[in-house]
Amino acid sequence: MHVRKLTGGFAAVLAVTFSLLGGQAVAAPAPAPAPVADHIAAARVVTYDASASAEFRTAVDRGAAIWNESVDAVELQPVASGQRANIRVLADNGWPRAQTTSLGNGIVYIGRQAVNEGYNTIRISAHELGHILGLPDRKPGPCSSLMSGSSAGVACTNPYPNAAEKSEVEGNFGGELARTAGAVPVGVMIVD
């Protein structure tokens, strides 16, 4: 996950500037640091359980890692032993799909049908997790759009969200970036 901090060094710059200009440099008291909350918005942690994702476990973990690399407002983490996960990830023989129960909660199915047809497992995982993070399908669409899903074709292996998709997830989870479109309806099955 990215952490963005703003740091200041204005007093040091002034001291160096005055000394270079031949003026007298006087140490100014350092300003009190701003509260951490002003600099860092805490990410919402969303846990996932991929224990029933069978042969797709590595792809699911990579899909979650891609979202963690891409956005700051939410962080996907494997569920701790004995705890209930926000997202359950299951493998089955159908088509990939996601069932949302609320933002950040639901079930992802990594369907073998799409894999058998040649679709990339990491792209499937990242795409389905995108639904749980509030993104709808954007079909038809180019390979550069993760949420274009299968409409980009089997040759498309891009598992990364584009700038608009990242911004939308940031907005969904209270990030600094503005929301660009409506979230996925809650309680529906999204079949890709």
CSV table of C-alpha atoms in Angstrom, one decimal:
chain,number,residue,atom,x,y,z
A,1,MET,CA,0.0,0.0,0.0
A,2,HIS,CA,1.2,3.5,-0.8
A,3,VAL,CA,1.6,5.9,2.1
A,4,ARG,CA,1.6,9.6,1.1
A,5,LYS,CA,3.2,12.0,3.5
A,6,LEU,CA,3.8,15.7,3.2
A,7,THR,CA,6.9,16.9,4.9
A,8,GLY,CA,8.2,20.4,5.4
A,9,GLY,CA,11.6,21.9,5.5
A,10,PHE,CA,10.7,25.5,5.1
A,11,ALA,CA,12.8,26.8,8.0
A,12,ALA,CA,15.9,24.9,6.8
A,13,VAL,CA,15.5,26.4,3.3
A,14,LEU,CA,15.2,29.9,4.8
A,15,ALA,CA,18.3,29.4,6.9
A,16,VAL,CA,20.4,28.3,3.9
A,17,THR,CA,19.0,31.1,1.7
A,18,PHE,CA,19.9,33.8,4.3
A,19,SER,CA,23.4,32.4,4.9
A,20,LEU,CA,24.0,32.3,1.1
A,21,LEU,CA,22.9,35.9,0.8
A,22,GLY,CA,25.2,37.0,3.6
A,23,GLY,CA,22.5,37.7,6.1
A,24,GLN,CA,22.3,36.4,9.6
A,25,ALA,CA,20.6,33.1,9.9
A,26,VAL,CA,18.6,32.7,13.0
A,27,ALA,CA,17.2,29.4,14.0
A,28,ALA,CA,13.5,29.6,14.2
A,29,PRO,CA,11.5,27.3,16.4
A,30,ALA,CA,10.4,24.2,14.5
A,31,PRO,CA,6.7,24.2,13.9
A,32,ALA,CA,4.7,21.6,15.8
A,33,PRO,CA,4.2,18.6,13.6
A,34,ALA,CA,0.7,18.2,12.3
A,35,PRO,CA,-1.3,15.3,13.6
A,36,VAL,CA,-0.7,12.1,11.6
A,37,ALA,CA,-4.4,12.1,10.6
A,38,ASP,CA,-3.8,15.3,8.6
A,39,HIS,CA,-1.1,13.6,6.5
A,40,ILE,CA,-2.3,10.0,6.2
A,41,ALA,CA,-5.8,8.7,5.7
A,42,ALA,CA,-6.0,5.3,7.2
A,43,ALA,CA,-6.8,2.6,4.7
A,44,ARG,CA,-9.9,0.5,5.3
A,45,VAL,CA,-8.7,-3.1,5.8
A,46,VAL,CA,-10.8,-5.6,3.9
A,47,THR,CA,-10.0,-9.3,4.6
A,48,TYR,CA,-10.3,-12.1,2.1
A,49,ASP,CA,-10.4,-15.9,2.5
A,50,ALA,CA,-8.9,-17.7,-0.5
A,51,SER,CA,-8.7,-21.1,1.2
A,52,ALA,CA,-11.4,-22.5,-1.1
A,53,SER,CA,-9.9,-21.0,-4.3
A,54,ALA,CA,-8.1,-24.3,-5.1
A,55,GLU,CA,-5.5,-23.9,-7.9
A,56,PHE,CA,-6.2,-20.2,-8.1
A,57,ARG,CA,-4.8,-19.2,-4.7
A,58,THR,CA,-1.7,-17.6,-6.1
A,59,ALA,CA,-3.7,-15.7,-8.6
A,60,VAL,CA,-6.1,-14.4,-5.9
A,61,ASP,CA,-3.2,-13.3,-3.7
A,62,ARG,CA,-1.6,-11.5,-6.7
A,63,GLY,CA,-4.9,-9.8,-7.6
A,64,ALA,CA,-5.2,-8.5,-4.1
A,65,ALA,CA,-1.6,-7.3,-4.1
A,66,ILE,CA,-2.3,-5.4,-7.4
A,67,TRP,CA,-5.2,-3.6,-5.7
A,68,ASN,CA,-2.9,-2.8,-2.7
A,69,GLU,CA,-0.3,-1.4,-5.1
A,70,SER,CA,-2.9,0.7,-6.9
A,71,VAL,CA,-5.0,2.4,-4.3
A,72,ASP,CA,-4.5,3.9,-0.8
A,73,ALA,CA,-8.0,4.0,0.7
A,74,VAL,CA,-8.4,0.2,1.0
A,75,GLU,CA,-6.1,-2.6,1.7
A,76,LEU,CA,-6.9,-6.3,1.0
A,77,GLN,CA,-5.4,-8.7,3.5
A,78,PRO,CA,-5.7,-12.4,4.0
A,79,VAL,CA,-8.0,-13.2,6.9
A,80,ALA,CA,-6.4,-14.2,10.2
A,81,SER,CA,-7.0,-17.8,11.4
A,82,GLY,CA,-10.3,-18.1,13.2
A,83,GLN,CA,-11.7,-14.8,11.9
A,84,ARG,CA,-14.5,-14.1,9.5
A,85,ALA,CA,-13.4,-12.7,6.1
A,86,ASN,CA,-15.1,-9.8,4.3
A,87,ILE,CA,-14.6,-11.6,1.0
A,88,ARG,CA,-14.8,-15.4,0.4
A,89,VAL,CA,-13.1,-16.6,-2.8
A,90,LEU,CA,-14.3,-19.9,-4.2
A,91,ALA,CA,-13.2,-21.9,-7.2
A,92,ASP,CA,-15.9,-23.6,-9.3
A,93,ASN,CA,-16.6,-24.9,-12.8
A,94,GLY,CA,-18.8,-22.0,-13.9
A,95,TRP,CA,-18.0,-18.5,-15.3
A,96,PRO,CA,-16.2,-16.0,-13.0
A,97,ARG,CA,-18.6,-13.8,-11.0
A,98,ALA,CA,-18.9,-11.8,-7.8
A,99,GLN,CA,-21.8,-11.4,-5.4
A,100,THR,CA,-21.7,-8.2,-3.4
A,101,THR,CA,-23.4,-8.0,0.0
A,102,SER,CA,-22.1,-4.4,0.7
A,103,LEU,CA,-19.1,-2.3,-0.2
A,104,GLY,CA,-16.0,-4.4,0.5
A,105,ASN,CA,-18.0,-7.6,1.3
A,106,GLY,CA,-19.2,-10.5,-0.8
A,107,ILE,CA,-18.2,-13.7,-2.6
A,108,VAL,CA,-15.9,-14.1,-5.6
A,109,TYR,CA,-16.1,-17.1,-7.8
A,110,ILE,CA,-13.0,-17.9,-9.9
A,111,GLY,CA,-14.7,-20.0,-12.6
A,112,ARG,CA,-12.8,-22.6,-14.5
A,113,GLN,CA,-14.9,-22.1,-17.6
A,114,ALA,CA,-13.1,-18.8,-18.4
A,115,VAL,CA,-9.7,-20.2,-17.5
A,116,ASN,CA,-10.4,-23.2,-19.8
A,117,GLU,CA,-11.2,-20.8,-22.6
A,118,GLY,CA,-7.8,-19.1,-22.1
A,119,TYR,CA,-8.5,-16.1,-19.9
A,120,ASN,CA,-5.8,-15.0,-17.5
A,121,THR,CA,-6.3,-16.0,-13.9
A,122,ILE,CA,-4.7,-13.0,-12.3
A,123,ARG,CA,-6.8,-10.6,-14.5
A,124,ILE,CA,-9.9,-12.6,-13.5
A,125,SER,CA,-9.0,-12.3,-9.8
A,126,ALA,CA,-8.3,-8.6,-9.9
A,127,HIS,CA,-11.4,-8.0,-12.0
A,128,GLU,CA,-13.7,-9.9,-9.6
A,129,LEU,CA,-12.1,-8.2,-6.5
A,130,GLY,CA,-12.8,-4.9,-8.3
A,131,HIS,CA,-16.5,-5.7,-8.2
A,132,ILE,CA,-16.3,-6.2,-4.4
A,133,LEU,CA,-14.5,-2.8,-4.2
A,134,GLY,CA,-17.5,-1.2,-5.9
A,135,LEU,CA,-16.7,-1.3,-9.6
A,136,PRO,CA,-19.2,-2.3,-12.3
A,137,ASP,CA,-18.4,-4.1,-15.6
A,138,ARG,CA,-17.4,-1.7,-18.4
A,139,LYS,CA,-18.2,-3.8,-21.5
A,140,PRO,CA,-17.2,-3.6,-24.2
A,141,GLY,CA,-13.9,-2.1,-23.3
A,142,PRO,CA,-10.2,-2.1,-24.1
A,143,CYS,CA,-7.6,-4.2,-22.4
A,144,SER,CA,-6.4,-1.1,-20.6
A,145,SER,CA,-9.6,-1.2,-18.5
A,146,LEU,CA,-9.5,-4.0,-15.9
A,147,MET,CA,-13.3,-3.8,-15.6
A,148,SER,CA,-13.8,-4.5,-19.4
A,149,GLY,CA,-13.4,-8.1,-18.3
A,150,SER,CA,-13.8,-10.8,-20.9
A,151,SER,CA,-14.8,-8.2,-23.6
A,152,ALA,CA,-11.0,-7.4,-24.0
A,153,GLY,CA,-10.5,-11.0,-25.3
A,154,VAL,CA,-8.3,-13.9,-24.2
A,155,ALA,CA,-5.1,-12.2,-25.4
A,156,CYS,CA,-5.6,-9.5,-22.8
A,157,THR,CA,-3.6,-10.3,-19.6
A,158,ASN,CA,-3.6,-6.8,-18.0
A,159,PRO,CA,-4.5,-7.2,-14.4
A,160,TYR,CA,-4.1,-3.5,-13.4
A,161,PRO,CA,-6.9,-1.0,-12.9
A,162,ASN,CA,-6.6,2.2,-15.0
A,163,ALA,CA,-6.6,5.7,-13.5
A,164,ALA,CA,-10.4,6.1,-13.6
A,165,GLU,CA,-10.9,2.7,-11.9
A,166,LYS,CA,-8.3,3.5,-9.2
A,167,SER,CA,-10.0,6.9,-8.6
A,168,GLU,CA,-13.4,5.3,-8.3
A,169,VAL,CA,-12.2,2.8,-5.7
A,170,GLU,CA,-10.4,5.6,-3.8
A,171,GLY,CA,-13.7,7.6,-3.8
A,172,ASN,CA,-15.7,4.5,-2.7
A,173,PHE,CA,-13.6,4.0,0.3
A,174,GLY,CA,-13.2,7.7,1.3
A,175,GLY,CA,-9.9,8.4,-0.4
A,176,GLU,CA,-8.7,11.8,-1.5
A,177,LEU,CA,-9.5,11.2,-5.2
A,178,ALA,CA,-12.9,12.1,-6.5
A,179,ARG,CA,-15.4,9.4,-7.4
A,180,THR,CA,-16.1,9.1,-11.1
A,181,ALA,CA,-19.0,6.8,-11.5
A,182,GLY,CA,-21.7,4.8,-9.6
A,183,ALA,CA,-20.8,1.8,-7.5
A,184,VAL,CA,-22.0,-1.7,-8.1
A,185,PRO,CA,-25.4,-2.3,-6.6
A,186,VAL,CA,-25.4,-4.3,-3.4
A,187,GLY,CA,-26.8,-7.8,-3.2
A,188,VAL,CA,-26.5,-8.7,-6.9
A,189,MET,CA,-24.6,-11.4,-8.7
A,190,ILE,CA,-22.3,-9.9,-11.3
A,191,VAL,CA,-21.5,-12.5,-13.9
A,192,ASP,CA,-18.6,-11.6,-16.2
